[in-house]
One Martini backbone bead per residue (centre of mass of N, CA, C, O) as a GRO file, in nm:
protein
  317
    1MET     BB    1  -4.849   8.425   5.622
    2ARG     BB    2  -4.903   8.445   5.298
    3ILE     BB    3  -4.652   8.390   5.019
    4ALA     BB    4  -4.621   8.477   4.681
    5THR     BB    5  -4.377   8.358   4.423
    6GLU     BB    6  -4.215   8.484   4.125
    7LEU     BB    7  -4.020   8.390   3.817
    8ALA     BB    8  -3.977   8.594   3.527
    9ARG     BB    9  -3.924   8.629   3.194
   10ALA     BB   10  -3.929   8.949   3.054
   11ALA     BB   11  -3.950   8.879   2.737
   12ASP     BB   12  -4.226   8.669   2.770
   13GLY     BB   13  -4.328   8.557   3.074
   14GLN     BB   14  -4.183   8.298   3.173
   15ARG     BB   15  -4.216   8.084   3.393
   16LEU     BB   16  -3.946   7.954   3.617
   17TRP     BB   17  -4.058   8.019   3.927
   18SER     BB   18  -4.236   7.904   4.214
   19GLU     BB   19  -4.382   7.994   4.544
   20LYS     BB   20  -4.466   7.926   4.904
   21TYR     BB   21  -4.493   8.114   5.198
   22GLU     BB   22  -4.500   8.065   5.546
   23PHE     BB   23  -4.590   8.300   5.830
   24GLN     BB   24  -4.532   8.436   6.124
   25LEU     BB   25  -4.664   8.755   6.243
   26LEU     BB   26  -4.406   8.936   6.412
   27ASN     BB   27  -4.156   9.018   6.231
   28ILE     BB   28  -4.115   9.171   5.899
   29PHE     BB   29  -3.811   9.176   5.886
   30ASP     BB   30  -3.760   8.879   5.950
   31ILE     BB   31  -3.928   8.786   5.690
   32GLN     BB   32  -3.752   8.926   5.495
   33GLU     BB   33  -3.503   8.788   5.532
   34GLU     BB   34  -3.570   8.499   5.517
   35MET     BB   35  -3.670   8.532   5.209
   36ALA     BB   36  -3.407   8.582   5.104
   37ARG     BB   37  -3.248   8.337   5.164
   38GLN     BB   38  -3.477   8.130   5.016
   39ILE     BB   39  -3.471   8.242   4.753
   40ALA     BB   40  -3.164   8.264   4.688
   41ALA     BB   41  -3.120   7.961   4.707
   42THR     BB   42  -3.333   7.843   4.514
   43ILE     BB   43  -3.278   8.006   4.229
   44GLU     BB   44  -3.003   7.912   4.156
   45PRO     BB   45  -3.061   7.647   4.049
   46GLU     BB   46  -3.296   7.715   3.868
   47LEU     BB   47  -3.113   7.898   3.677
   48SER     BB   48  -2.929   7.695   3.582
   49LYS     BB   49  -3.115   7.516   3.432
   50VAL     BB   50  -3.153   7.735   3.211
   51GLU     BB   51  -2.886   7.771   3.118
   52GLN     BB   52  -2.821   7.491   3.046
   53GLN     BB   53  -3.038   7.486   2.817
   54LEU     BB   54  -2.931   7.704   2.643
   55ALA     BB   55  -2.667   7.583   2.594
   56ALA     BB   56  -2.766   7.325   2.457
   57ARG     BB   57  -2.883   7.469   2.185
   58LYS     BB   58  -2.593   7.527   2.098
   59PRO     BB   59  -2.345   7.532   1.905
   60PRO     BB   60  -2.029   7.424   2.001
   61GLU     BB   61  -1.882   7.661   1.815
   62SER     BB   62  -2.010   7.887   2.018
   63LEU     BB   63  -1.891   7.854   2.288
   64ASP     BB   64  -1.831   7.992   2.564
   65ALA     BB   65  -1.726   7.990   2.895
   66TRP     BB   66  -2.029   7.991   3.010
   67ASP     BB   67  -2.150   7.780   2.808
   68CYS     BB   68  -1.958   7.562   2.912
   69TYR     BB   69  -2.002   7.534   3.192
   70GLN     BB   70  -2.330   7.490   3.178
   71ARG     BB   71  -2.309   7.217   2.988
   72CYS     BB   72  -2.173   7.037   3.234
   73LEU     BB   73  -2.335   7.013   3.469
   74TRP     BB   74  -2.519   6.789   3.418
   75ASN     BB   75  -2.276   6.583   3.398
   76LEU     BB   76  -2.175   6.628   3.700
   77TRP     BB   77  -2.470   6.563   3.849
   78ARG     BB   78  -2.472   6.249   3.796
   79PHE     BB   79  -2.228   6.087   3.910
   80THR     BB   80  -2.038   5.986   3.651
   81THR     BB   81  -1.808   5.923   3.482
   82PRO     BB   82  -1.897   6.010   3.183
   83GLY     BB   83  -1.978   6.294   3.320
   84PHE     BB   84  -1.681   6.353   3.426
   85ASP     BB   85  -1.564   6.357   3.131
   86ILE     BB   86  -1.728   6.579   3.014
   87ALA     BB   87  -1.702   6.814   3.185
   88GLU     BB   88  -1.404   6.830   3.185
   89GLU     BB   89  -1.396   6.916   2.900
   90TYR     BB   90  -1.564   7.198   2.924
   91PHE     BB   91  -1.401   7.323   3.140
   92GLN     BB   92  -1.146   7.355   2.953
   93ARG     BB   93  -1.288   7.527   2.731
   94SER     BB   94  -1.359   7.740   2.942
   95ILE     BB   95  -1.048   7.825   2.998
   96ALA     BB   96  -0.954   7.853   2.684
   97ALA     BB   97  -1.156   8.118   2.646
   98ASP     BB   98  -1.097   8.180   2.983
   99PRO     BB   99  -0.842   8.171   3.194
  100ARG     BB  100  -0.984   8.408   3.404
  101PHE     BB  101  -1.219   8.175   3.491
  102ALA     BB  102  -1.263   8.096   3.793
  103ARG     BB  103  -1.527   7.876   3.777
  104GLY     BB  104  -1.371   7.687   3.608
  105HIS     BB  105  -1.147   7.596   3.798
  106GLY     BB  106  -1.349   7.508   4.009
  107ALA     BB  107  -1.492   7.304   3.883
  108LEU     BB  108  -1.230   7.126   3.817
  109SER     BB  109  -1.208   7.058   4.110
  110TYR     BB  110  -1.470   6.923   4.147
  111VAL     BB  111  -1.415   6.680   3.985
  112ASN     BB  112  -1.180   6.571   4.139
  113ILE     BB  113  -1.336   6.540   4.394
  114GLN     BB  114  -1.513   6.341   4.273
  115ARG     BB  115  -1.326   6.116   4.165
  116SER     BB  116  -1.168   6.066   4.432
  117LEU     BB  117  -1.426   5.889   4.526
  118TYR     BB  118  -1.443   5.684   4.265
  119ASP     BB  119  -1.169   5.624   4.196
  120ALA     BB  120  -0.911   5.475   4.216
  121PRO     BB  121  -0.678   5.487   4.495
  122GLU     BB  122  -0.420   5.557   4.311
  123ALA     BB  123  -0.560   5.848   4.194
  124ARG     BB  124  -0.639   6.025   4.437
  125GLY     BB  125  -0.357   6.185   4.515
  126PRO     BB  126  -0.343   6.358   4.221
  127ARG     BB  127  -0.662   6.463   4.237
  128LEU     BB  128  -0.621   6.621   4.494
  129LYS     BB  129  -0.390   6.806   4.412
  130THR     BB  130  -0.544   6.926   4.155
  131ALA     BB  131  -0.772   7.042   4.321
  132LEU     BB  132  -0.608   7.244   4.513
  133HIS     BB  133  -0.490   7.402   4.270
  134GLN     BB  134  -0.746   7.491   4.127
  135ALA     BB  135  -0.874   7.620   4.385
  136ARG     BB  136  -0.655   7.843   4.420
  137THR     BB  137  -0.686   7.970   4.117
  138ALA     BB  138  -0.976   8.069   4.171
  139VAL     BB  139  -0.924   8.234   4.421
  140SER     BB  140  -0.729   8.424   4.280
  141LEU     BB  141  -0.928   8.529   4.073
  142ASP     BB  142  -1.181   8.510   4.271
  143GLU     BB  143  -1.243   8.629   4.610
  144LEU     BB  144  -1.586   8.628   4.592
  145ASP     BB  145  -1.646   8.328   4.525
  146CYS     BB  146  -1.809   8.080   4.687
  147PHE     BB  147  -1.747   7.818   4.510
  148CYS     BB  148  -1.430   7.815   4.531
  149HIS     BB  149  -1.404   7.799   4.838
  150CYS     BB  150  -1.556   7.537   4.850
  151ALA     BB  151  -1.369   7.364   4.680
  152LEU     BB  152  -1.138   7.419   4.882
  153GLY     BB  153  -1.264   7.297   5.120
  154ARG     BB  154  -1.323   7.007   5.011
  155ALA     BB  155  -1.013   6.918   4.963
  156LEU     BB  156  -0.925   6.972   5.245
  157CYS     BB  157  -1.079   6.771   5.368
  158LEU     BB  158  -0.996   6.504   5.186
  159THR     BB  159  -0.701   6.590   5.312
  160ARG     BB  160  -0.723   6.635   5.626
  161GLN     BB  161  -0.784   6.969   5.666
  162ASN     BB  162  -1.025   7.078   5.851
  163GLU     BB  163  -0.961   7.359   5.952
  164GLU     BB  164  -0.912   7.497   5.664
  165ALA     BB  165  -1.187   7.397   5.574
  166PHE     BB  166  -1.345   7.567   5.765
  167ALA     BB  167  -1.240   7.858   5.670
  168ALA     BB  168  -1.323   7.846   5.379
  169ILE     BB  169  -1.630   7.775   5.398
  170GLY     BB  170  -1.686   8.021   5.574
  171LEU     BB  171  -1.649   8.205   5.372
  172SER     BB  172  -1.838   8.126   5.151
  173LEU     BB  173  -2.071   8.195   5.352
  174GLU     BB  174  -2.014   8.525   5.401
  175LEU     BB  175  -2.048   8.559   5.082
  176ASN     BB  176  -2.315   8.323   5.097
  177PRO     BB  177  -2.576   8.260   5.299
  178SER     BB  178  -2.749   8.101   5.065
  179PHE     BB  179  -2.557   7.839   5.045
  180ALA     BB  180  -2.619   7.506   5.037
  181GLN     BB  181  -2.337   7.376   4.971
  182GLY     BB  182  -2.179   7.502   5.203
  183TYR     BB  183  -2.344   7.364   5.439
  184PHE     BB  184  -2.275   7.093   5.342
  185ALA     BB  185  -1.950   7.110   5.336
  186GLN     BB  186  -1.939   7.168   5.638
  187GLY     BB  187  -2.085   6.916   5.747
  188PHE     BB  188  -1.895   6.703   5.638
  189ASN     BB  189  -1.666   6.802   5.796
  190LEU     BB  190  -1.776   6.813   6.091
  191LEU     BB  191  -1.820   6.490   6.098
  192TRP     BB  192  -1.488   6.421   6.084
  193CYS     BB  193  -1.462   6.570   6.361
  194GLY     BB  194  -1.695   6.489   6.579
  195ARG     BB  195  -1.950   6.729   6.491
  196GLU     BB  196  -2.255   6.569   6.451
  197ILE     BB  197  -2.447   6.813   6.559
  198GLU     BB  198  -2.368   7.040   6.367
  199ALA     BB  199  -2.386   6.901   6.106
  200GLU     BB  200  -2.686   6.826   6.116
  201THR     BB  201  -2.785   7.141   6.118
  202LEU     BB  202  -2.640   7.207   5.817
  203LEU     BB  203  -2.786   7.002   5.652
  204ASP     BB  204  -3.070   7.093   5.716
  205HIS     BB  205  -3.032   7.376   5.592
  206ALA     BB  206  -2.976   7.283   5.313
  207THR     BB  207  -3.239   7.155   5.252
  208ILE     BB  208  -3.407   7.381   5.294
  209LEU     BB  209  -3.312   7.593   5.110
  210SER     BB  210  -3.261   7.306   4.860
  211PRO     BB  211  -3.482   7.086   4.791
  212ARG     BB  212  -3.380   7.061   4.447
  213ASP     BB  213  -3.101   6.969   4.450
  214SER     BB  214  -2.859   6.818   4.303
  215HIS     BB  215  -2.721   6.736   4.607
  216LEU     BB  216  -2.970   6.587   4.766
  217TRP     BB  217  -2.864   6.297   4.821
  218SER     BB  218  -2.596   6.380   4.969
  219PHE     BB  219  -2.737   6.523   5.190
  220HIS     BB  220  -2.891   6.257   5.292
  221HIS     BB  221  -2.627   6.080   5.334
  222THR     BB  222  -2.484   6.242   5.549
  223ARG     BB  223  -2.716   6.239   5.755
  224SER     BB  224  -2.686   5.942   5.791
  225TRP     BB  225  -2.395   5.926   5.896
  226ALA     BB  226  -2.445   6.075   6.137
  227HIS     BB  227  -2.660   5.884   6.272
  228PHE     BB  228  -2.473   5.663   6.272
  229SER     BB  229  -2.260   5.761   6.463
  230PHE     BB  230  -2.492   5.783   6.702
  231GLY     BB  231  -2.666   5.502   6.678
  232GLU     BB  232  -2.921   5.595   6.461
  233TYR     BB  233  -3.025   5.363   6.240
  234ASP     BB  234  -3.316   5.449   6.172
  235ILE     BB  235  -3.268   5.750   6.091
  236ALA     BB  236  -3.011   5.611   5.895
  237THR     BB  237  -3.231   5.497   5.704
  238GLU     BB  238  -3.415   5.709   5.637
  239PHE     BB  239  -3.173   5.892   5.470
  240ALA     BB  240  -3.093   5.691   5.282
  241ARG     BB  241  -3.355   5.642   5.131
  242ARG     BB  242  -3.369   5.945   5.039
  243ALA     BB  243  -3.122   5.921   4.857
  244THR     BB  244  -3.221   5.675   4.669
  245ARG     BB  245  -3.471   5.848   4.539
  246GLN     BB  246  -3.254   5.966   4.376
  247ALA     BB  247  -3.168   5.972   4.044
  248ASN     BB  248  -2.854   6.066   4.124
  249ALA     BB  249  -2.762   5.836   4.286
  250THR     BB  250  -2.552   5.606   4.437
  251TYR     BB  251  -2.418   5.336   4.576
  252ARG     BB  252  -2.347   5.446   4.858
  253ALA     BB  253  -2.656   5.483   4.963
  254PHE     BB  254  -2.677   5.177   4.983
  255ALA     BB  255  -2.461   5.097   5.147
  256THR     BB  256  -2.554   5.243   5.399
  257LEU     BB  257  -2.861   5.108   5.402
  258ALA     BB  258  -2.739   4.832   5.456
  259ALA     BB  259  -2.564   4.915   5.730
  260SER     BB  260  -2.827   4.992   5.887
  261LEU     BB  261  -2.969   4.737   5.876
  262GLY     BB  262  -2.775   4.547   5.980
  263ARG     BB  263  -2.763   4.707   6.263
  264LEU     BB  264  -3.076   4.634   6.315
  265GLY     BB  265  -3.136   4.343   6.230
  266ASP     BB  266  -3.257   4.343   5.911
  267GLU     BB  267  -3.268   4.107   5.698
  268ALA     BB  268  -3.468   4.163   5.468
  269GLN     BB  269  -3.405   4.446   5.405
  270ALA     BB  270  -3.094   4.407   5.366
  271SER     BB  271  -3.109   4.205   5.149
  272ALA     BB  272  -3.249   4.442   4.944
  273ALA     BB  273  -3.022   4.647   4.959
  274LEU     BB  274  -2.784   4.455   4.849
  275LEU     BB  275  -2.918   4.414   4.589
  276ASP     BB  276  -2.897   4.708   4.477
  277LEU     BB  277  -2.594   4.742   4.531
  278MET     BB  278  -2.517   4.503   4.310
  279GLU     BB  279  -2.621   4.653   4.065
  280ARG     BB  280  -2.432   4.898   4.097
  281LYS     BB  281  -2.197   4.714   4.259
  282SER     BB  282  -2.074   4.400   4.241
  283ASP     BB  283  -1.752   4.457   4.389
  284TYR     BB  284  -1.853   4.533   4.682
  285THR     BB  285  -1.695   4.580   4.982
  286THR     BB  286  -1.542   4.642   5.280
  287GLY     BB  287  -1.292   4.764   5.146
  288THR     BB  288  -1.433   4.962   4.986
  289ALA     BB  289  -1.516   5.128   5.212
  290ARG     BB  290  -1.253   5.193   5.356
  291ARG     BB  291  -1.128   5.340   5.114
  292GLU     BB  292  -1.359   5.543   5.055
  293LEU     BB  293  -1.319   5.625   5.366
  294PHE     BB  294  -1.048   5.829   5.395
  295PHE     BB  295  -1.160   6.084   5.556
  296CYS     BB  296  -1.196   5.916   5.787
  297ARG     BB  297  -1.096   5.936   6.176
  298ASP     BB  298  -1.299   5.723   6.271
  299ALA     BB  299  -1.247   5.408   6.372
  300ARG     BB  300  -1.556   5.347   6.480
  301PHE     BB  301  -1.712   5.387   6.226
  302LEU     BB  302  -1.560   5.175   6.058
  303THR     BB  303  -1.656   4.936   6.221
  304LYS     BB  304  -1.969   4.975   6.201
  305TYR     BB  305  -1.997   4.972   5.904
  306THR     BB  306  -1.862   4.708   5.840
  307GLU     BB  307  -2.066   4.541   6.024
  308GLY     BB  308  -2.317   4.603   5.884
  309LEU     BB  309  -2.255   4.509   5.605
  310LEU     BB  310  -2.198   4.206   5.706
  311SER     BB  311  -2.471   4.158   5.817
  312ALA     BB  312  -2.612   4.230   5.511
  313GLY     BB  313  -2.372   4.034   5.316
  314VAL     BB  314  -2.128   4.148   5.269
  315ARG     BB  315  -1.820   4.121   5.151
  316GLU     BB  316  -1.486   4.025   5.286
  317ASP     BB  317  -1.142   4.200   5.261
   0.00000   0.00000   0.00000
């Protein structure tokens, strides 16, 4: 059975989103449930893009808390330091406009989570401490917001409180079983607990639920890490390549591609990946990798990863 779906704006009939689904007609109720999950997961990021466009057209002085929140999401999903700076400014404005706006506090937590991954090591501790405080504030303001629980789980994961992270992200998914970023966050968390098979299943589900997600590069990248941990370097290479094809992918995806190719012994392609990595972060070394994988509890993974980088030609320090 093939079902065509369309989301249109009631005011003027403009089509915002459309998709076709194909199912084996076995149980109509199972089909209804699966469609509901898929459509809910897909529409959320699509509607968010529309909201961002509407907020971008408004004069800065007329923005309310929700407008400020939407206006800075595009900058947040760029995964760049200037983007984080602008996002943080607008999230602060959203909270100033409405101090009880839970999603604003959760988003500020998420900015600090991302900055902890890319800022200098000495800034990491304060960033994560702030992220935990902001996420807990967000949850206290709205216990039914799946994003806020997810932000708390991600901050807990990065501080190696993986069991507490599992509970927080699990609650996020109970609140919204179609939340693709929740499945990604739980997959990321389980990967660093040595539960790679479960992590891969969750990451695959996140990708299926939201194939055009702003985090898609990270979905693919974390799946690459999972297969790298298995020693499946050819599959790790494929997912790293998928990550690098996304416009907002950061240099980290290129580092994992180089490490995977290095482990495969493919010197020509590893050298090409190294050039791409150096174009994006010219001071990248094996020490950079060790410092940036601070959330990894598996010494074996770190050893294999740095060895792969060395084989690709990355400098050692």
